[in-house]
XYZ file of C-alpha atoms in Angstrom:
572
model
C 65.834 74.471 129.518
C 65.209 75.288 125.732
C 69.175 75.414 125.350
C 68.886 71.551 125.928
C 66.313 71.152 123.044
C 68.703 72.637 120.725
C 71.893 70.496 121.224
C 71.460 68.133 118.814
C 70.662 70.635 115.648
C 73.816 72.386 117.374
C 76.283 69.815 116.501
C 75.241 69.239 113.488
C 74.328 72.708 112.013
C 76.146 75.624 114.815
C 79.200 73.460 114.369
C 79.077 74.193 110.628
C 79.700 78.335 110.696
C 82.928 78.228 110.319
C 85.892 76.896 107.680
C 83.728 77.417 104.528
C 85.211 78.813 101.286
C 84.461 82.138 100.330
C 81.960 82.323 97.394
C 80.960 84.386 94.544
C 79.052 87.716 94.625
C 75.205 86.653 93.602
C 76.100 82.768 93.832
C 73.870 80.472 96.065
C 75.669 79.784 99.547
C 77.879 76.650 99.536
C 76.254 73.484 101.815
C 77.065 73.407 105.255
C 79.691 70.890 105.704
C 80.208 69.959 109.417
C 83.473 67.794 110.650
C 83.484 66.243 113.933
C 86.382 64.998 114.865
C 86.269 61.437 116.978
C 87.954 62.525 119.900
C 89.196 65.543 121.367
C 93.118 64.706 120.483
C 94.537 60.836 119.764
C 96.981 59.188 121.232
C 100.427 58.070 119.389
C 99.510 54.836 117.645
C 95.524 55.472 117.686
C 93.693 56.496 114.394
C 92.688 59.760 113.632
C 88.481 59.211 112.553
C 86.447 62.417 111.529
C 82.780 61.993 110.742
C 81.590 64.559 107.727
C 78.175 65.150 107.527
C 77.189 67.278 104.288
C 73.588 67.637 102.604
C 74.539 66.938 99.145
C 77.650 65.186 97.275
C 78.442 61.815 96.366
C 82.403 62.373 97.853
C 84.748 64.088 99.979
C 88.115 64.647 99.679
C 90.282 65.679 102.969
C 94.325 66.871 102.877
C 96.138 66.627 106.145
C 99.295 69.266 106.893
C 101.540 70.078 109.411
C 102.069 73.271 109.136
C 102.900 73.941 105.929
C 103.878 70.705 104.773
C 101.082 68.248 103.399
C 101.486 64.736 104.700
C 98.311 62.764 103.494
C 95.266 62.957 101.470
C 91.992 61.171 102.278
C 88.638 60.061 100.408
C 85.557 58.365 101.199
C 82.178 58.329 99.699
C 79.463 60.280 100.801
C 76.691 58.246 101.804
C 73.276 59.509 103.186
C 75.033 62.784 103.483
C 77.748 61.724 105.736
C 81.358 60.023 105.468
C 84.059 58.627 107.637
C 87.412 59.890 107.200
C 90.188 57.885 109.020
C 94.110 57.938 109.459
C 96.483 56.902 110.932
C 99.062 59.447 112.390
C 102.820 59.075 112.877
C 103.870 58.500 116.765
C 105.053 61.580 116.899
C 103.771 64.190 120.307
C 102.762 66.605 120.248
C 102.238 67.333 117.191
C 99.163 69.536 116.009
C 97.544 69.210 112.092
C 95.393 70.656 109.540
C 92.017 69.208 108.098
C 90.884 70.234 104.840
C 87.608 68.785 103.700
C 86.057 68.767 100.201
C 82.701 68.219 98.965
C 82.678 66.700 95.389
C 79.796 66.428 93.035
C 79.374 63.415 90.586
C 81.499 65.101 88.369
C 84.627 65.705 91.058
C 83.385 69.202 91.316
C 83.891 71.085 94.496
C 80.067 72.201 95.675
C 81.380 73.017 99.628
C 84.271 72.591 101.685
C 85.289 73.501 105.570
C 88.647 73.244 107.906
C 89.207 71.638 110.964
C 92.146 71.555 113.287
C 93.621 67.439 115.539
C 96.682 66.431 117.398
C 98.320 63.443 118.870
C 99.526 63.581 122.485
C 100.429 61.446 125.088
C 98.343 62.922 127.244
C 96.234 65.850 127.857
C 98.274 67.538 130.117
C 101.020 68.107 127.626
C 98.168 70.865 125.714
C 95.993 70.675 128.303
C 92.468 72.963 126.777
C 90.554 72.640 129.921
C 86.685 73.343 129.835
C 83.670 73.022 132.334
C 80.283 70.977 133.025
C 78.204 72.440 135.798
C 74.459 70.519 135.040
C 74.459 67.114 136.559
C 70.664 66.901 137.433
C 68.728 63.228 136.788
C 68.033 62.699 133.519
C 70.226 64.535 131.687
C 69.927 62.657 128.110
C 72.784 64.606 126.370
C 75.797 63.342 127.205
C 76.773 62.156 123.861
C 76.052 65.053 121.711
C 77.495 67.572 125.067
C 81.344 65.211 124.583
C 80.630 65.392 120.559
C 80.431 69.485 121.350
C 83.839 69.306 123.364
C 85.742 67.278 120.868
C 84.748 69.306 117.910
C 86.148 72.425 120.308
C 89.256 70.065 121.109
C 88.417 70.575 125.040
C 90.359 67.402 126.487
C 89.763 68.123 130.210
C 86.462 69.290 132.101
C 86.129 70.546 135.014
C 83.096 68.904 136.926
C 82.490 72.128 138.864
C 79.906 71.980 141.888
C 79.101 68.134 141.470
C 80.020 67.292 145.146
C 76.950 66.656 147.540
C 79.265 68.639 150.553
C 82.407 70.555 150.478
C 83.194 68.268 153.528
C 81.445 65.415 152.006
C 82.073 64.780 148.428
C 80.437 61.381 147.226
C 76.537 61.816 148.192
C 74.596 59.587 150.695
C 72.109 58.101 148.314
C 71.256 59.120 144.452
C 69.711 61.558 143.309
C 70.917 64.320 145.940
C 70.655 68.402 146.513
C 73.637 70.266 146.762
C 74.072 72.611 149.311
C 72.213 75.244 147.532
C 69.444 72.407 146.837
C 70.252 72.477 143.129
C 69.202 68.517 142.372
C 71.630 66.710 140.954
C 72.903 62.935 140.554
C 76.091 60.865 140.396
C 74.147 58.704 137.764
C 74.782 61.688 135.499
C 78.063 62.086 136.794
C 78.980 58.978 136.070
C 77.741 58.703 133.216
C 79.194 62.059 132.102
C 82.814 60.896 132.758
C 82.178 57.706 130.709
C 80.923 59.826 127.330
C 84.014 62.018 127.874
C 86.765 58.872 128.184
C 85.597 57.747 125.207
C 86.623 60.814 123.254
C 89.567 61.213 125.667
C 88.649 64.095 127.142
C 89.950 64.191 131.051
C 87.018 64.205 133.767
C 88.292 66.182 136.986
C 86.060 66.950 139.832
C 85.979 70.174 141.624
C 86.515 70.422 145.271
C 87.975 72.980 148.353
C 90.960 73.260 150.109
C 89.149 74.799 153.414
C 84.899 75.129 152.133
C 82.856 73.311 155.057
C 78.772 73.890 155.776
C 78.247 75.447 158.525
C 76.920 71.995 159.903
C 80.399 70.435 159.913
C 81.635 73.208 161.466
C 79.545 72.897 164.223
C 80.493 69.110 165.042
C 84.193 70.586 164.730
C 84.730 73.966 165.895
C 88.787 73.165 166.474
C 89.443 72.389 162.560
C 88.569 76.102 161.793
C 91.132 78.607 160.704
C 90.556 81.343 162.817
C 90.717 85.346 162.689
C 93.289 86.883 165.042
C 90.078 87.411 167.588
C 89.602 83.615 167.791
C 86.747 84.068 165.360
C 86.531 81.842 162.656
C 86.612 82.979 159.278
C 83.354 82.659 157.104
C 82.683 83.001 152.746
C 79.729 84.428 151.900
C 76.942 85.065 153.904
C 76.999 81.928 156.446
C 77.297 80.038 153.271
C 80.812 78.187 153.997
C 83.277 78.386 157.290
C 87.264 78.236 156.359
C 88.405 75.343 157.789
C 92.544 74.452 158.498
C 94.342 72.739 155.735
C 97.672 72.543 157.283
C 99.665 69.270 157.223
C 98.662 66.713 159.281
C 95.727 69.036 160.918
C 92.223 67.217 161.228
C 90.597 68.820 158.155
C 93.449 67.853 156.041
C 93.571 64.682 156.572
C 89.433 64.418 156.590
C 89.913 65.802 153.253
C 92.497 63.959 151.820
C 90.261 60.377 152.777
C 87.454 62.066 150.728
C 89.735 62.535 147.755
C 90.738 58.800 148.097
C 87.323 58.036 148.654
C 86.091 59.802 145.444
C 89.259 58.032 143.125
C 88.124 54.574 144.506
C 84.458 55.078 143.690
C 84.100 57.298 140.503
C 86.608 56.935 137.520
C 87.213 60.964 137.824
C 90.974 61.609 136.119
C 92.207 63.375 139.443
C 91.334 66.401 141.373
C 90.706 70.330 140.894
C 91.322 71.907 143.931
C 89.900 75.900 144.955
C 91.086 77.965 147.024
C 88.908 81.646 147.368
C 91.584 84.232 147.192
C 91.230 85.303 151.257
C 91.860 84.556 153.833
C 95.849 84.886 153.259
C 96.413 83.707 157.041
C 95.309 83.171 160.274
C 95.525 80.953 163.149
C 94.535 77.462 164.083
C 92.927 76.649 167.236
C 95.776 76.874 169.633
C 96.527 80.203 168.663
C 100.294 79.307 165.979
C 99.844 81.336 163.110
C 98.871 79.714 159.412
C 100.567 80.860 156.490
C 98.582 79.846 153.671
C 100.930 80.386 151.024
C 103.105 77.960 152.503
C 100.185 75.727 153.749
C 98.590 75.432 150.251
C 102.003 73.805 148.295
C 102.275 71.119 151.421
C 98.530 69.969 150.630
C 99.057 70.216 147.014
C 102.031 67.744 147.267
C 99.996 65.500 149.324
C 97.324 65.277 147.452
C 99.041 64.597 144.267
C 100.725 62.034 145.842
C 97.780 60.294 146.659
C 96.275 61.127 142.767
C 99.109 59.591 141.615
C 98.898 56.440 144.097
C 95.616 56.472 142.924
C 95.843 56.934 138.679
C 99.038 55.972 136.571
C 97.758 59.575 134.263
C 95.888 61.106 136.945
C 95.893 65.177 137.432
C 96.657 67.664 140.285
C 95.544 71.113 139.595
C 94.966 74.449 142.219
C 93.465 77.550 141.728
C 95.497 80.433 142.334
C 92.758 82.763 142.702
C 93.977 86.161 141.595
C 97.312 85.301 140.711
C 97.824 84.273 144.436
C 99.976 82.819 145.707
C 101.582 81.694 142.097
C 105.455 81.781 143.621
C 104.612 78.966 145.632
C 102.148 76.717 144.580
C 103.468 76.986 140.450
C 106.697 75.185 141.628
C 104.898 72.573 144.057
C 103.655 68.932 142.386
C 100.813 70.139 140.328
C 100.411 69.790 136.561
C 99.498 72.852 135.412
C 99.234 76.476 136.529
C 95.532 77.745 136.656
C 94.923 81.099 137.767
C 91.835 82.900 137.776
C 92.443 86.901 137.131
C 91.293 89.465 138.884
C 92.122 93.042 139.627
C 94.315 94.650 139.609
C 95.167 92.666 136.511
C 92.697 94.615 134.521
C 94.479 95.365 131.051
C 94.940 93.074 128.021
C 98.524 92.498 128.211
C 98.822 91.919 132.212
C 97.450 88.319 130.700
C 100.668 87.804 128.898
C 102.293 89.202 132.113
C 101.086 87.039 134.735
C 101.380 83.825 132.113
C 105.079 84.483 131.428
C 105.878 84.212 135.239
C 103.691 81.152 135.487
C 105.531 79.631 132.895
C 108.511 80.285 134.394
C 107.937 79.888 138.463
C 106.012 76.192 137.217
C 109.442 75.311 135.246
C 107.820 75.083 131.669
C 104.250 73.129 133.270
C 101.122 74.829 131.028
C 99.149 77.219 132.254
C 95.431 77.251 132.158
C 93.706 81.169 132.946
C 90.365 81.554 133.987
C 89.266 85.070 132.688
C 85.313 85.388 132.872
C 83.646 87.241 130.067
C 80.518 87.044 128.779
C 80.144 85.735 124.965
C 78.336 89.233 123.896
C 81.556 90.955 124.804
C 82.536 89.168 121.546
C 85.831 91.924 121.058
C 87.016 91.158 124.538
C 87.199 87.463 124.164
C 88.746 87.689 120.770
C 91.466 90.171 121.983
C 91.784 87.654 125.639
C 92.313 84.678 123.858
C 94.335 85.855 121.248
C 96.886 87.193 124.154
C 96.405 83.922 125.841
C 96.781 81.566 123.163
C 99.807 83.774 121.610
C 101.447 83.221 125.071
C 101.565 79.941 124.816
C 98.841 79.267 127.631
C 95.134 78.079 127.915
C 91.890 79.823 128.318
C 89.020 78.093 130.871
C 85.596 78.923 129.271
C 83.974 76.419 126.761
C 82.339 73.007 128.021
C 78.672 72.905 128.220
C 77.229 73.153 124.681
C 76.759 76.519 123.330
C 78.116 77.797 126.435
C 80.915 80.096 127.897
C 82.087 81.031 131.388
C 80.566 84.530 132.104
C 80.887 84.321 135.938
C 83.145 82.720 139.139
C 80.045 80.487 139.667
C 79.861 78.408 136.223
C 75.975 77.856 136.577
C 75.702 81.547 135.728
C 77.510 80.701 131.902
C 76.555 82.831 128.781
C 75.126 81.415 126.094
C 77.199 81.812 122.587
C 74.797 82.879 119.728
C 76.008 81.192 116.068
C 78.253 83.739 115.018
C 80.366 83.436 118.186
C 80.669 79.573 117.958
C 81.889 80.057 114.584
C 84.501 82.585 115.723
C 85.182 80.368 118.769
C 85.509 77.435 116.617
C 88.398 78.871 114.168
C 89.975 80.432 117.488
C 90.435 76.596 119.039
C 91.531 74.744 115.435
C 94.361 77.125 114.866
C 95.497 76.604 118.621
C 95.590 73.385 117.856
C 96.888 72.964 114.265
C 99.829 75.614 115.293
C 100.334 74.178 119.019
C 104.130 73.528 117.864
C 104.459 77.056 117.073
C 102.227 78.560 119.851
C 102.898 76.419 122.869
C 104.440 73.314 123.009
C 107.856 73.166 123.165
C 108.350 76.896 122.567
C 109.689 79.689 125.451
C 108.733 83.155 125.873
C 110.927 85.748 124.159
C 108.898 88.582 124.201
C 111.349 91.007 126.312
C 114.611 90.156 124.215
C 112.631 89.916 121.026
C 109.780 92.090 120.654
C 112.019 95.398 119.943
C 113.134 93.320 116.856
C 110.135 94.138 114.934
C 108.683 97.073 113.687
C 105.731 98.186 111.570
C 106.074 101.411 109.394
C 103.888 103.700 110.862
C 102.859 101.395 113.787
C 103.105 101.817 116.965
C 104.527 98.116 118.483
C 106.452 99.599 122.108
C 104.731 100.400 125.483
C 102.889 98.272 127.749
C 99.168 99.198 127.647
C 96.707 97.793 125.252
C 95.484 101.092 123.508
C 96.803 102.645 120.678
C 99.689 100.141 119.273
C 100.159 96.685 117.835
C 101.667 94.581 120.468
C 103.815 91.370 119.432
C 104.217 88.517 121.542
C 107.329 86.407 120.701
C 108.000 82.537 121.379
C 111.048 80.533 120.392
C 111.276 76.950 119.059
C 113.354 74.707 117.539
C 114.782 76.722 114.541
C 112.196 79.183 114.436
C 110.352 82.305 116.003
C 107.027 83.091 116.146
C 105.467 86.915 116.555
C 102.155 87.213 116.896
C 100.736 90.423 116.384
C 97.793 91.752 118.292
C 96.049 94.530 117.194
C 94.629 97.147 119.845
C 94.331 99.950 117.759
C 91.484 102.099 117.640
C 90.596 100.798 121.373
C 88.585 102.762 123.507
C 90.292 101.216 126.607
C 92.257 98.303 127.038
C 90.729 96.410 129.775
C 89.539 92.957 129.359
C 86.738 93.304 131.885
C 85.241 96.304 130.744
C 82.934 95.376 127.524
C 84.330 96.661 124.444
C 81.685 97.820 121.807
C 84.263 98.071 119.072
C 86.900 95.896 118.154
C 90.664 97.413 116.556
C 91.093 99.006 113.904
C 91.564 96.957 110.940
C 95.278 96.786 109.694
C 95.816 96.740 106.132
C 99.339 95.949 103.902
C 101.823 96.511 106.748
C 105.261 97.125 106.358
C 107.036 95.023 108.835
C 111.334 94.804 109.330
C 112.826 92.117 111.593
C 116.167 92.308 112.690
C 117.471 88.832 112.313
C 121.065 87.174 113.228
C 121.172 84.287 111.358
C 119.709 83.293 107.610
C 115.871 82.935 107.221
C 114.483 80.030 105.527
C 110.822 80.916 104.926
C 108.135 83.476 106.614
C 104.308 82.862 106.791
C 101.326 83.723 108.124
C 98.097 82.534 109.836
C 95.361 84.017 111.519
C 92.309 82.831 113.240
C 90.566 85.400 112.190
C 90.549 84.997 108.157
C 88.275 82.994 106.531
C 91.075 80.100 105.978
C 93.208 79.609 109.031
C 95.968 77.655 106.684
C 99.693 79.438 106.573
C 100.267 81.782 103.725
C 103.808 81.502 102.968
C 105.052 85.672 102.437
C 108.114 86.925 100.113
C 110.399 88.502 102.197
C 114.061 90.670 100.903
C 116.814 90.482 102.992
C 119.197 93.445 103.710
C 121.876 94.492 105.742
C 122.333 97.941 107.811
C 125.268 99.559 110.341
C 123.009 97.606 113.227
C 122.916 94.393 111.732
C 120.989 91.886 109.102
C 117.191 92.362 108.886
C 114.237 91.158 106.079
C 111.356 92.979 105.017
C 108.360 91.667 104.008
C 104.566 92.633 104.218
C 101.356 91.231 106.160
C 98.107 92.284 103.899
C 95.861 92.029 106.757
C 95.335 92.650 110.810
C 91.745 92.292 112.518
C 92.869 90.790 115.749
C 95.517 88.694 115.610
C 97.904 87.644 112.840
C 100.500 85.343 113.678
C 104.514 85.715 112.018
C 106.467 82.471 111.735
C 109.823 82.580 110.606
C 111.608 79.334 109.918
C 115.816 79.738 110.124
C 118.140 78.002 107.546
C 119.790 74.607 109.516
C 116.525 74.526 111.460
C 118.508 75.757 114.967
């Protein structure tokens, strides 16, 4: 593919679109200054290394914040136009910085700069940005410069999706192999796909079933079907797979279950994905005793993340609950995260925020990871998805192969991103992770108790479409609040599905009060989508009414989304 021909300049030049100062009517553009961070996050007690690769300069100069507080400054020469930047972090996780890069001349002028985003964890799970791989055919040469692509994005999990030789038979016969819709593929590239992503630390989990079988298995065991109330067994697709019976202790479970064990003792894969495909809800096993699914699918997910867990100190459980189904009982059972992939009738902006709120709370606090499918030319629908997801506190499944984004439910069909949209999608993922602490980590949702607190002169901010109002999304840490402000004025509908050829209404100079109960420290702002994703601290006055105590203060600017932090005296 020609896409493959183009990875290299990609990380080098694509990666570069974003992050650079603005400069002066008529002047020449600045250099493009590229920083790729070493890995997708470090671990407590690990250095922090960025490689900078500019054109021209003899020296850069980096500053490191947390949020608004700078905690170290950097310098390195610039040799052969690149430079290594390294530090080392305090052990403190999770905690999510700022990179600022400079470009000096031989007179300590600045000729370029750009902005990056890192964070320390102790593991990937805690901010878990989960992407996807879905080309695994012999030969693949770019598995270097594909894991460089992920860590500059921050992606510290992948999803190996389709890799299997079987449904029923994961680990292939003999290497290379065709998948069961003779796509060619090989566990040389596989394997050597997990190893490029360790060494970034970027979790490799493979993609499997809870009931897929060929039709061939089925045949040598007709009784581990799940079957319709006719005694006919249920099919997906057209003859493609036949449902099997996961319940505990039946045949197929088990069968399954070895292959998972088979697959940790063979590969060094982090864990295991598991699918579901949204129906059948029930049925009935061979002799005829009904099968609840919702109650089947928690049993096998506690099973097999007992067995992941045997199996990997760190490993990973995650399940698919494909259209939001059935979240009340698998979000509480031994899995790491919540994933859900939306569907109807979750069709408008906001029933994102909706459904991630209960996940939140049904998993007890575990992250959740959405799969929402839209193709990078809806550019206004992924900005306005991801900046409900992200301001929720949650995850968003659709970066991994380079230059790519999810588009469909089968990831071989991905979109490609054209510049502009890496750019955009590159500022989008370093303020997730410079304002994690603010965003998700460690923060609640508020939103019902909170929300009413705010409101814009002249701005609608109450209702619960996505048309014709700013809505604001609150979350609650230690000693502060965060609003973030989405903008879905000026809509023509607000469905994320439906492609949106114009984006909001630009906001400009808005008046905002916030009813407060307790003194404010400090306000500021950040947005992904300003040139500079660094917090602006605002003014704010304080006042007092018959309701209460309240400050005013103003945001100059509202594209898409503009996030509010307020920081409380006594930091409670």
């Amino acid at each position: 593919m020609t896409r493959r021909l183009t990875i290299l300049l990609g990380v080098m030049i694509l990666l570069s679109a974003g992050g650079l100062t603005a400069m002066p009517v008529h002047a020449q553009p600045a250099p493009a200054v590229t920083i790729l961070p070493g890995k997708a996050f470090f671990r407590p007690g690990e250095p922090a290394t960025f490689e900078i690769l500019a054109p021209v300069g003899v020296r850069v100069e980096a500053t490191v914040t947390h949020l608004l507080d700078v905690v170290a400054t950097l310098d390195a020469p610039l040799e052969g136009g690149r430079a290594v930047l390294r530090w080392q972090p305090p052990a403190e996780a999770p905690r999510g910085y700022g990179l600022a890069v400079r470009v000096l001349d031989a007179d300590r002028a600045e000729i370029a700069a750009a902005e990056s985003a890192f964070d320390v964890l102790e593991s990937w799970l805690q901010a878990p940005r989960y992407g996807f791989l879905s080309e695994f055919q012999p030969g693949r040469d770019d598995t270097e410069a594909a894991m460089a692509w992920a860590a500059r994005y921050h992606l510290n999990g992948l999803q190996f999706y389709d890799w299997q030789y079987r449904h029923e038979q994961l680990l292939p016969p003999a290497d290379p192999y065709a998948d069961l819709l003779g796509r060619r593929m090989s566990l040389a590239t596989v394997t050597a796909l997990i190893d490029a992503a360790h060494a970034r630390n970027i979790a490799a989990m493979p993609y499997t079933a809870i009931y897929g079988a060929s039709p061939a298995f089925y045949q040598q065991h007709p009784d581990w079907a799940l079957f319709q109330a006719d005694g006919v067994p249920f099919v997906f697709g057209d003859n493609f797979l036949m449902i099997m019976d996961p319940s505990p202790g039946s045949p197929w479970a088990e069968h399954l279950l070895d292959q998972f064990a088979q697959v940790l003792d063979q590969t060094a894969f982090d864990g295991i994905h598991l699918d579901q495909y949204g129906a059948p809800k029930a049925g009935r096993n061979r002799a005829g005793e009904p099968v609840d699914l919702a109650e089947v699918f928690p049993a096998f997910i506690d099973a097999s993340a007992a067995l992941v867990r045997e199996k990997r100190e760190d490993g990973a459980m995650i399940f698919n609950a494909v259209g939001n189904w059935p979240v009340e009982t698998v979000a509480p059972s031994d899995q790491d995260a919540v994933y859900i992939e939306v569907w109807p009738p979750y069709r408008d902006f906001l029933d994102l925020h909706r459904i991630i709120v209960q996940a939140q709370d049904l998993g007890g606090g575990k992250p959740v990871i959405i799969a929402a499918y839209i193709h990078p030319n809806n550019a206004h629908n992924v900005r306005l998805a991801n900046a409900v997801i992200f301001a929720s506190g949650a995850y968003h499944l659709e970066l991994g192969e380079p230059g790519a984004m999810l588009a469909d439910p089968y990831f071989p069909q991905f979109g490609q991103m054209n510049e502009a949209m890496q750019a955009t999608m590159q500022r989008a993922y370093d303020f997730l992770v410079r304002y994690e602490e603010v965003l998700g980590v460690g923060t609640r949702d508020t939103t019902e108790a909170r929300a009413g607190a705010l409101a814009i002169e002249g701005v609608r901010t109450d209702g619960t479409l996505s048309k014709n109002r700013v809505a604001v999304i609150v979350r609650q840490g230690p000693g502060r609040e965060t609003f973030s402000l989405v903008n879905f004025m000026g809509l023509a509908h607000g469905k994320w599905l439906e492609t949106l050829f114009q984006g909001p209404e630009p906001l400009r100079d808005l008046a905002v009060t916030l009813r407060v109960d307790r003194p404010v420290a400090r306000v500021w702002l950040a947005s992904p989508d300003a040139d500079s994703i660094a917090p602006q601290p605002a003014a704010f006055e304080t006042g007092e009414d018959e309701t209460g105590a309240f400050i005013r203060f103003t945001v100059p600017r509202l594209d898409y989304w503009t996030m509010v932090v307020v920081d409380y005296e006594g930091g409670e």
